[in-house]
mmCIF file of C-alpha atoms in Angstrom:
data_model
loop_
_atom_site.group_PDB
_atom_site.id
_atom_site.type_symbol
_atom_site.label_atom_id
_atom_site.label_comp_id
_atom_site.label_asym_id
_atom_site.label_seq_id
_atom_site.Cartn_x
_atom_site.Cartn_y
_atom_site.Cartn_z
ATOM 1 C CA MET A 29 107.327 143.106 101.830
ATOM 2 C CA PRO A 30 107.734 144.686 104.436
ATOM 3 C CA LYS A 31 104.382 145.245 106.164
ATOM 4 C CA VAL A 32 102.199 142.220 106.798
ATOM 5 C CA GLN A 33 98.757 142.239 108.326
ATOM 6 C CA THR A 34 98.541 139.439 110.879
ATOM 7 C CA LYS A 35 96.104 138.181 113.466
ATOM 8 C CA PHE A 36 98.147 140.151 115.981
ATOM 9 C CA GLY A 37 98.115 143.390 114.013
ATOM 10 C CA GLU A 38 100.410 144.887 111.419
ATOM 11 C CA MET A 39 103.988 143.702 111.488
ATOM 12 C CA GLU A 40 107.040 144.800 109.579
ATOM 13 C CA ILE A 41 108.809 141.839 108.111
ATOM 14 C CA GLU A 42 112.007 142.241 106.131
ATOM 15 C CA GLU A 43 113.048 139.807 103.439
ATOM 16 C CA GLN A 44 116.067 138.638 105.478
ATOM 17 C CA ASP A 45 113.804 137.792 108.443
ATOM 18 C CA ILE A 46 111.909 135.167 106.485
ATOM 19 C CA ILE A 47 112.569 131.590 107.558
ATOM 20 C CA ARG A 48 111.748 128.814 105.150
ATOM 21 C CA PHE A 49 110.154 125.603 106.428
ATOM 22 C CA PRO A 50 110.466 123.158 103.495
ATOM 23 C CA LEU A 51 108.024 120.707 105.122
ATOM 24 C CA GLY A 52 105.696 123.235 106.729
ATOM 25 C CA LEU A 53 104.509 122.279 110.218
ATOM 26 C CA PRO A 54 102.570 119.119 111.140
ATOM 27 C CA GLY A 55 98.950 119.998 110.403
ATOM 28 C CA PHE A 56 100.045 123.038 108.374
ATOM 29 C CA GLU A 57 102.150 121.460 105.646
ATOM 30 C CA HIS A 58 101.195 124.198 103.177
ATOM 31 C CA LEU A 59 102.784 126.941 105.280
ATOM 32 C CA ARG A 60 106.389 127.282 104.161
ATOM 33 C CA ARG A 61 107.505 130.795 105.082
ATOM 34 C CA PHE A 62 107.556 132.132 108.625
ATOM 35 C CA ALA A 63 108.909 135.090 110.563
ATOM 36 C CA LEU A 64 109.743 135.426 114.254
ATOM 37 C CA GLN A 65 108.630 138.692 115.810
ATOM 38 C CA SER A 66 109.636 139.803 119.287
ATOM 39 C CA PRO A 67 107.469 142.664 120.603
ATOM 40 C CA ALA A 68 109.075 144.076 123.758
ATOM 41 C CA ASP A 69 105.890 143.894 125.835
ATOM 42 C CA LEU A 70 105.461 140.190 125.118
ATOM 43 C CA GLU A 71 108.895 139.148 126.348
ATOM 44 C CA PRO A 72 109.718 136.218 126.774
ATOM 45 C CA PHE A 73 107.095 135.274 124.192
ATOM 46 C CA ARG A 74 107.442 135.807 120.466
ATOM 47 C CA PHE A 75 105.102 135.657 117.531
ATOM 48 C CA PHE A 76 105.761 132.960 114.969
ATOM 49 C CA VAL A 77 103.914 134.200 111.913
ATOM 50 C CA PRO A 78 103.192 132.099 108.831
ATOM 51 C CA LEU A 79 103.518 134.538 105.926
ATOM 52 C CA ASP A 80 101.488 132.307 103.634
ATOM 53 C CA ASN A 81 98.504 132.669 105.949
ATOM 54 C CA PRO A 82 98.913 135.642 108.279
ATOM 55 C CA ASP A 83 95.377 135.082 109.590
ATOM 56 C CA ILE A 84 96.735 132.476 111.913
ATOM 57 C CA SER A 85 99.738 132.910 114.143
ATOM 58 C CA PHE A 86 101.636 131.013 116.772
ATOM 59 C CA ILE A 87 103.100 132.141 120.054
ATOM 60 C CA VAL A 88 106.474 130.628 120.853
ATOM 61 C CA THR A 89 108.994 130.913 123.653
ATOM 62 C CA ASP A 90 112.510 129.911 124.667
ATOM 63 C CA PRO A 91 112.209 126.446 126.266
ATOM 64 C CA PHE A 92 115.496 126.758 128.175
ATOM 65 C CA LEU A 93 114.144 129.725 130.096
ATOM 66 C CA PHE A 94 111.309 127.714 131.620
ATOM 67 C CA PHE A 95 112.933 124.288 131.552
ATOM 68 C CA PRO A 96 116.677 124.752 132.167
ATOM 69 C CA ASP A 97 117.324 121.001 131.837
ATOM 70 C CA TYR A 98 115.595 120.739 128.455
ATOM 71 C CA GLU A 99 117.750 118.954 125.910
ATOM 72 C CA PHE A 100 117.521 116.806 122.813
ATOM 73 C CA ASP A 101 119.676 115.434 120.041
ATOM 74 C CA LEU A 102 118.854 116.722 116.586
ATOM 75 C CA ASP A 103 118.466 113.682 114.337
ATOM 76 C CA ASP A 104 120.576 113.324 111.205
ATOM 77 C CA MET A 105 117.665 113.676 108.831
ATOM 78 C CA SER A 106 116.604 116.991 110.362
ATOM 79 C CA LYS A 107 120.213 118.187 110.231
ATOM 80 C CA THR A 108 120.268 117.464 106.510
ATOM 81 C CA GLU A 109 116.908 119.089 105.906
ATOM 82 C CA ILE A 110 117.875 122.383 107.496
ATOM 83 C CA GLU A 111 121.522 122.132 106.387
ATOM 84 C CA VAL A 112 123.073 122.029 109.848
ATOM 85 C CA THR A 113 126.880 121.832 110.008
ATOM 86 C CA GLU A 114 129.366 122.075 112.897
ATOM 87 C CA GLU A 115 129.439 125.855 112.508
ATOM 88 C CA SER A 116 125.679 126.388 112.361
ATOM 89 C CA ARG A 117 124.002 128.580 114.925
ATOM 90 C CA LEU A 118 120.569 127.307 115.845
ATOM 91 C CA THR A 119 117.560 128.943 117.438
ATOM 92 C CA VAL A 120 115.198 126.653 119.345
ATOM 93 C CA VAL A 121 111.688 127.747 120.290
ATOM 94 C CA VAL A 122 108.650 125.793 121.416
ATOM 95 C CA ILE A 123 105.032 126.448 120.506
ATOM 96 C CA VAL A 124 102.855 127.818 123.304
ATOM 97 C CA ASN A 125 99.234 126.828 123.654
ATOM 98 C CA VAL A 126 97.532 129.684 125.487
ATOM 99 C CA ARG A 127 93.788 129.103 125.099
ATOM 100 C CA ASP A 128 92.205 131.773 127.335
ATOM 101 C CA GLN A 129 94.395 132.277 130.385
ATOM 102 C CA ILE A 130 98.158 132.650 130.340
ATOM 103 C CA GLU A 131 98.260 130.828 133.695
ATOM 104 C CA ASN A 132 97.080 127.664 131.965
ATOM 105 C CA ALA A 133 99.466 127.902 129.038
ATOM 106 C CA THR A 134 101.273 124.756 127.956
ATOM 107 C CA VAL A 135 104.242 124.274 125.663
ATOM 108 C CA ASN A 136 105.039 121.505 123.248
ATOM 109 C CA LEU A 137 108.431 120.186 124.349
ATOM 110 C CA ALA A 138 108.012 117.018 122.276
ATOM 111 C CA ALA A 139 108.162 118.969 119.010
ATOM 112 C CA PRO A 140 110.524 121.963 119.204
ATOM 113 C CA VAL A 141 110.929 124.361 116.292
ATOM 114 C CA VAL A 142 114.579 124.391 115.256
ATOM 115 C CA ILE A 143 115.893 127.201 113.051
ATOM 116 C CA ASN A 144 119.253 127.321 111.303
ATOM 117 C CA ASP A 145 119.970 131.038 111.742
ATOM 118 C CA GLY A 146 122.510 131.366 108.938
ATOM 119 C CA LYS A 147 120.547 129.459 106.319
ATOM 120 C CA ARG A 148 117.150 130.796 107.436
ATOM 121 C CA LEU A 149 115.813 127.228 107.331
ATOM 122 C CA GLY A 150 113.560 125.669 109.948
ATOM 123 C CA LYS A 151 111.744 122.521 110.955
ATOM 124 C CA GLN A 152 109.407 121.452 113.717
ATOM 125 C CA VAL A 153 111.274 118.388 114.912
ATOM 126 C CA ILE A 154 109.312 115.583 116.548
ATOM 127 C CA LEU A 155 111.409 113.933 119.251
ATOM 128 C CA SER A 156 110.952 110.177 119.315
ATOM 129 C CA SER A 157 112.075 109.813 122.932
ATOM 130 C CA SER A 158 109.116 109.701 125.305
ATOM 131 C CA ARG A 159 110.802 112.059 127.767
ATOM 132 C CA TYR A 160 108.764 115.102 126.773
ATOM 133 C CA THR A 161 105.100 115.590 125.953
ATOM 134 C CA THR A 162 103.211 118.026 123.769
ATOM 135 C CA ARG A 163 101.668 119.734 126.832
ATOM 136 C CA HIS A 164 103.982 120.850 129.613
ATOM 137 C CA ARG A 165 102.549 123.529 131.864
ATOM 138 C CA LEU A 166 104.556 126.738 131.611
ATOM 139 C CA PHE A 167 103.692 128.073 135.026
ATOM 140 C CA ASN A 168 103.545 126.009 138.150
ATOM 141 C CA LEU A 169 100.969 127.901 140.167
ATOM 142 C CA GLU A 170 101.965 126.221 143.417
ATOM 143 C CA HIS A 171 105.191 128.186 143.341
ATOM 144 C CA THR A 172 103.747 131.563 142.508
ATOM 145 C CA LYS A 173 100.852 131.685 144.943
ATOM 146 C CA MET B 22 95.129 95.766 105.607
ATOM 147 C CA LEU B 23 97.672 92.985 105.457
ATOM 148 C CA VAL B 24 97.432 90.818 108.566
ATOM 149 C CA LEU B 25 100.372 88.631 109.619
ATOM 150 C CA SER B 26 100.727 86.427 112.704
ATOM 151 C CA ARG B 27 104.128 86.611 114.386
ATOM 152 C CA LYS B 28 105.618 84.915 117.434
ATOM 153 C CA LYS B 29 108.151 86.353 119.836
ATOM 154 C CA GLY B 30 111.490 86.731 118.049
ATOM 155 C CA GLN B 31 109.927 86.751 114.581
ATOM 156 C CA SER B 32 110.048 89.703 112.207
ATOM 157 C CA ILE B 33 108.508 91.288 109.191
ATOM 158 C CA VAL B 34 110.500 93.136 106.550
ATOM 159 C CA ILE B 35 109.190 96.149 104.656
ATOM 160 C CA GLN B 36 110.820 97.059 101.347
ATOM 161 C CA ASP B 37 114.067 95.214 102.172
ATOM 162 C CA ALA B 38 115.014 98.147 104.382
ATOM 163 C CA ILE B 39 112.778 98.177 107.444
ATOM 164 C CA GLU B 40 112.643 95.274 109.855
ATOM 165 C CA VAL B 41 110.096 95.074 112.636
ATOM 166 C CA THR B 42 110.732 92.377 115.253
ATOM 167 C CA VAL B 43 108.482 91.222 118.072
ATOM 168 C CA LEU B 44 110.881 91.375 121.022
ATOM 169 C CA ASP B 45 108.558 90.576 123.880
ATOM 170 C CA ILE B 46 104.934 89.981 124.700
ATOM 171 C CA GLU B 47 103.541 90.665 128.129
ATOM 172 C CA GLY B 48 99.801 90.722 128.666
ATOM 173 C CA ASP B 49 98.394 93.182 126.147
ATOM 174 C CA THR B 50 101.750 94.908 125.608
ATOM 175 C CA ILE B 51 104.000 93.957 122.727
ATOM 176 C CA LYS B 52 107.551 95.236 122.581
ATOM 177 C CA LEU B 53 108.613 95.915 118.985
ATOM 178 C CA GLY B 54 112.090 96.522 117.669
ATOM 179 C CA VAL B 55 112.299 98.600 114.514
ATOM 180 C CA GLN B 56 115.385 98.670 112.336
ATOM 181 C CA ALA B 57 115.061 101.359 109.712
ATOM 182 C CA PRO B 58 117.366 103.635 107.701
ATOM 183 C CA LYS B 59 118.091 106.992 109.325
ATOM 184 C CA ASN B 60 115.920 108.816 106.807
ATOM 185 C CA VAL B 61 112.840 106.829 107.844
ATOM 186 C CA PRO B 62 111.272 108.484 110.879
ATOM 187 C CA VAL B 63 109.503 106.091 113.257
ATOM 188 C CA PHE B 64 107.080 107.485 115.829
ATOM 189 C CA ARG B 65 104.337 106.314 118.115
ATOM 190 C CA LYS B 66 101.166 107.240 116.255
ATOM 191 C CA GLU B 67 99.594 109.011 119.232
ATOM 192 C CA LEU B 68 102.620 111.340 119.434
ATOM 193 C CA LEU B 69 102.158 112.407 115.808
ATOM 194 C CA GLU B 70 98.448 112.933 116.405
ATOM 195 C CA SER B 71 99.144 114.923 119.548
ATOM 196 C CA VAL B 72 101.580 117.222 117.706
ATOM 197 C CA LEU B 73 98.977 117.813 114.984
ATOM 198 C CA GLN B 74 96.294 118.500 117.559
ATOM 199 C CA THR B 75 98.364 120.883 119.705
ATOM 200 C CA ASN B 76 99.578 122.753 116.614
ATOM 201 C CA ARG B 77 95.981 123.287 115.494
ATOM 202 C CA GLU B 78 94.953 124.444 118.952
ATOM 203 C CA ALA B 79 97.927 126.801 119.208
ATOM 204 C CA ALA B 80 97.146 128.335 115.811
ATOM 205 C CA GLY B 81 93.519 128.833 116.802
ATOM 206 C CA GLY B 82 94.248 130.472 120.151
ATOM 207 C CA ASN B 83 91.782 133.300 120.526
ATOM 208 C CA LEU B 84 93.694 135.536 122.904
ATOM 209 C CA ALA B 85 94.446 138.924 121.369
ATOM 210 C CA PRO B 86 98.028 140.171 121.784
ATOM 211 C CA GLN B 87 96.885 143.064 123.962
ATOM 212 C CA GLN B 88 95.150 140.633 126.303
ATOM 213 C CA LEU B 89 98.213 138.450 126.311
ATOM 214 C CA ALA B 90 100.475 141.401 127.148
ATOM 215 C CA GLU B 91 98.057 142.460 129.925
ATOM 216 C CA GLN B 92 97.916 138.982 131.433
ATOM 217 C CA LEU B 93 101.667 138.717 131.217
ATOM 218 C CA LYS B 94 102.143 141.998 133.082
ATOM 219 C CA LYS B 95 99.843 140.795 135.852
ATOM 220 C CA PHE B 96 101.682 137.542 135.970
ATOM 221 C CA LYS B 97 105.125 139.115 136.265
ATOM 222 C CA LYS B 98 104.034 141.158 139.272
ATOM 223 C CA LYS B 99 103.066 138.085 141.260
#
């Protein structure tokens, strides 16, 4: 690789950082290889870069940081697809929708991105329970004013 | 499109594997029960559409990373 030009500038991406998404993402089924980048000044946000089309890029974050009660069961089919076993370590991030102002950012809790760290395999899992929506506000302005 | 009339308690079967039963009818709301193998995902259509839509929006976000970092700094100070 290791340098990739992305929408967010040049990034260094090592071979072992590449995560394969066998099904792509809903709406982006042709994108199969991604990398997570964590620039220090963007903490707690990370870039989720599709290496097959670095012109677009996603911003993701740790859902448990903003929603401590967030939880879901990974369905059996998803477990098979990303080869999850008892010993697997998983990373869960959710896609952030920023538009123009960070204050108005929402996250998609209904479709978390689940990554099997060891296997470097990932999937955006759609949760069938109606508990979460695709647009939860990240920041509750009432509390911060 | 195949159109079938069903009464409460009646079902349709798709490919011997998927059974959709009308459980209840109340006003304009119909409660459906779906029995399907584990490898057949079943979703409300509007959820799938919403995931597609939000993914497209998120990918097309036009905030540059510098702007994002700036806004984030401001936000953390609050």
